[in-house]
Short mmCIF file of C-alpha atoms in Angstrom, two decimals:
data_model
loop_
_atom_site.label_atom_id
_atom_site.label_comp_id
_atom_site.label_asym_id
_atom_site.label_seq_id
_atom_site.Cartn_x
_atom_site.Cartn_y
_atom_site.Cartn_z
CA MET A 1 20.90 -58.18 47.44
CA ILE A 2 19.78 -54.94 45.73
CA VAL A 3 21.34 -56.07 42.45
CA LEU A 4 19.52 -59.39 42.71
CA LEU A 5 16.18 -57.63 43.31
CA ARG A 6 16.72 -55.40 40.27
CA VAL A 7 17.59 -58.38 38.08
CA VAL A 8 14.57 -60.35 39.31
CA SER A 9 12.20 -57.38 38.89
CA SER A 10 13.58 -56.70 35.39
CA TYR A 11 13.12 -60.33 34.47
CA ALA A 12 9.58 -60.36 35.89
CA ARG A 13 8.68 -57.30 33.81
CA LEU A 14 10.16 -58.84 30.65
CA SER A 15 8.31 -62.10 31.21
CA MET A 16 5.01 -60.21 31.41
CA MET A 17 5.44 -58.62 27.99
CA VAL A 18 3.48 -60.08 25.12
CA THR A 19 5.68 -62.42 23.12
CA LYS A 20 5.70 -63.02 19.38
CA GLY A 21 4.22 -66.47 20.03
CA GLU A 22 1.37 -64.99 22.06
CA ILE A 23 0.64 -62.48 19.29
CA GLU A 24 0.53 -65.40 16.85
CA SER A 25 -1.87 -67.17 19.20
CA ILE A 26 -4.12 -64.08 19.35
CA CYS A 27 -4.06 -63.60 15.59
CA ASN A 28 -4.75 -67.25 14.79
CA LYS A 29 -7.96 -67.55 16.85
CA LYS A 30 -11.09 -68.52 14.95
CA ASP A 31 -12.98 -65.20 15.15
CA VAL A 32 -9.94 -63.00 14.47
CA ASP A 33 -9.07 -61.56 11.05
CA SER A 34 -5.46 -62.78 11.08
CA THR A 35 -4.28 -60.45 8.30
CA LEU A 36 -5.54 -57.35 10.11
CA CYS A 37 -4.34 -58.68 13.47
CA PHE A 38 -0.77 -59.30 12.29
CA GLU A 39 -0.75 -55.92 10.54
CA VAL A 40 -1.80 -54.06 13.69
CA LEU A 41 0.22 -56.15 16.16
CA LYS A 42 3.42 -56.44 14.13
CA PRO A 43 6.43 -55.95 16.36
CA ASN A 44 7.25 -52.28 16.80
CA PRO A 45 8.72 -50.24 19.66
CA THR A 46 5.27 -49.71 21.19
CA ILE A 47 3.94 -53.27 20.96
CA VAL A 48 7.06 -55.05 22.24
CA LYS A 49 6.93 -53.14 25.54
CA LEU A 50 3.31 -54.03 26.39
CA ASP A 51 1.79 -56.62 28.68
CA PHE A 52 -1.69 -57.95 27.86
CA THR A 53 -3.53 -55.17 29.67
CA GLY A 54 -1.39 -52.60 27.86
CA LEU A 55 -2.06 -54.38 24.57
CA ALA A 56 -5.81 -54.33 25.18
CA ASN A 57 -5.56 -50.63 26.06
CA PHE A 58 -3.60 -49.98 22.85
CA MET A 59 -6.20 -51.88 20.80
CA ILE A 60 -9.17 -50.04 22.33
CA ASN A 61 -7.50 -46.71 21.53
CA TYR A 62 -6.69 -47.95 18.01
CA THR A 63 -10.32 -48.98 17.55
CA SER A 64 -11.51 -45.57 18.76
CA ARG A 65 -9.31 -43.85 16.17
CA ASN A 66 -10.93 -46.02 13.49
CA VAL A 67 -14.43 -45.18 14.75
CA SER A 68 -13.52 -41.47 14.77
CA ASP A 69 -12.27 -41.79 11.20
CA ALA A 70 -15.50 -43.46 10.13
CA THR A 71 -17.48 -40.73 11.89
CA ARG A 72 -15.67 -38.06 9.88
CA ARG A 73 -16.68 -39.80 6.66
CA ILE A 74 -20.36 -39.27 7.28
CA TYR A 75 -22.68 -36.33 7.77
CA ARG A 76 -26.06 -37.17 9.26
CA GLN A 77 -25.52 -40.72 8.09
CA ILE A 78 -27.60 -43.70 9.10
CA CYS A 79 -24.87 -44.95 11.50
CA GLU A 80 -23.95 -41.66 13.17
CA GLU A 81 -25.60 -42.54 16.50
CA MET A 82 -23.92 -45.96 16.52
CA TYR A 83 -20.49 -44.37 15.96
CA ASN A 84 -21.04 -41.85 18.75
CA LEU A 85 -22.18 -44.61 21.11
CA SER A 86 -19.19 -46.75 20.12
CA LEU A 87 -16.81 -43.93 21.03
CA ILE A 88 -18.48 -43.68 24.44
CA TRP A 89 -18.28 -47.45 24.89
CA ASP A 90 -14.58 -47.44 23.96
CA ASP A 91 -13.98 -44.78 26.61
CA HIS A 92 -15.90 -46.86 29.17
CA ALA A 93 -13.92 -49.95 28.13
CA LEU A 94 -10.64 -48.14 28.77
CA LYS A 95 -11.80 -47.06 32.24
CA ALA A 96 -13.08 -50.55 33.02
CA LEU A 97 -9.80 -52.08 31.86
CA GLY A 98 -7.91 -49.78 34.22
CA ALA A 99 -10.23 -50.83 37.04
CA LYS A 100 -9.86 -54.53 36.11
CA ASP A 101 -13.62 -54.72 35.56
CA TYR A 102 -13.32 -57.23 32.74
CA ASP A 103 -17.04 -57.93 32.45
CA SER A 104 -17.56 -54.23 31.62
CA VAL A 105 -14.69 -54.29 29.13
CA ASN A 106 -16.32 -57.26 27.42
CA PHE A 107 -19.74 -55.57 27.42
CA ASN A 108 -18.48 -52.26 26.02
CA VAL A 109 -16.20 -53.73 23.35
CA GLY A 110 -19.01 -56.14 22.42
CA GLY A 111 -21.30 -53.12 22.04
CA THR A 112 -18.95 -51.54 19.52
CA LEU A 113 -18.70 -54.85 17.65
CA GLY A 114 -22.50 -55.17 17.55
CA ASN A 115 -22.91 -51.58 16.38
CA MET A 116 -20.64 -52.20 13.41
CA ILE A 117 -22.57 -55.31 12.42
CA THR A 118 -25.89 -53.42 12.69
CA CYS A 119 -24.53 -50.41 10.83
CA ASN A 120 -23.26 -52.59 7.98
CA GLU A 121 -26.65 -54.28 7.72
CA GLU A 122 -28.32 -50.88 7.42
CA LEU A 123 -25.72 -49.51 4.99
CA SER A 124 -26.14 -52.53 2.73
CA THR A 125 -29.74 -51.45 2.05
CA MET A 126 -28.67 -48.06 0.65
CA GLU A 127 -28.30 -47.22 -3.03
CA PRO A 128 -25.51 -47.01 -3.92
CA VAL A 129 -24.06 -49.21 -1.19
CA PRO A 130 -21.25 -47.26 0.56
CA GLN A 131 -18.64 -50.01 0.24
CA SER A 132 -15.77 -47.99 1.74
CA LEU A 133 -17.76 -47.32 4.91
CA ILE A 134 -18.81 -50.95 5.13
CA ALA A 135 -15.14 -51.94 4.81
CA LYS A 136 -14.17 -49.49 7.59
CA ASN A 137 -16.91 -50.87 9.85
CA THR A 138 -15.68 -54.39 9.16
CA VAL A 139 -12.18 -53.35 10.26
CA ILE A 140 -13.63 -51.88 13.48
CA LYS A 141 -15.63 -55.08 14.08
CA ASN A 142 -12.48 -57.16 13.53
CA LEU A 143 -10.45 -54.93 15.88
CA SER A 144 -13.14 -55.48 18.52
CA ASN A 145 -12.80 -59.25 18.05
CA ILE A 146 -9.03 -58.94 18.62
CA ILE A 147 -9.64 -56.99 21.85
CA LEU A 148 -12.13 -59.60 23.07
CA THR A 149 -9.64 -62.37 22.27
CA ILE A 150 -6.89 -60.61 24.24
CA LEU A 151 -9.31 -60.07 27.13
CA GLU A 152 -10.77 -63.57 27.25
CA CYS A 153 -7.70 -65.62 26.34
CA PHE A 154 -4.81 -63.74 27.90
CA ILE A 155 -6.12 -61.41 30.61
CA ARG A 156 -8.98 -63.44 32.08
CA LYS A 157 -7.73 -66.80 30.77
CA GLY A 158 -11.06 -68.44 31.43
CA SER A 159 -12.71 -69.21 28.13
CA ILE A 160 -12.92 -72.72 26.74
CA TYR A 161 -12.65 -71.08 23.31
CA CYS A 162 -9.15 -69.98 24.25
CA SER A 163 -7.56 -73.27 25.29
CA HIS A 164 -3.94 -72.97 24.21
#
């Protein structure tokens, strides 16, 4: 009986892990940059052990590292406040994810996404246009879209947009 329980619980854990097909489904959604998505979610020892909540957690942390990197590239730049707010929102998103407060995850990740769009609009008015920072912001925006896709299509499973 104990052996059977261990086998069943091991199988249940394995079946909860994100599969290659599910990663393909995430990366092939309309609003997702598939090249970036496949690059970040390529099978590696970390990714293959994650369920969807763990994957969303990984992606929020990955996004925060990108925001931190963008923050280091600027000094009193036009987007500094947006980067700082995005780091706070990413932290709130991680806490909300742990608490299964998916509306708050959506709100906070959406805030980071919106900040990157706004920042890029403001940066595009500068002379010379800081193309490398715009590119970094676009990556952060695209990472946020991946997180929202994981949340809406695989954790909450409620969006019409996500019909499999």
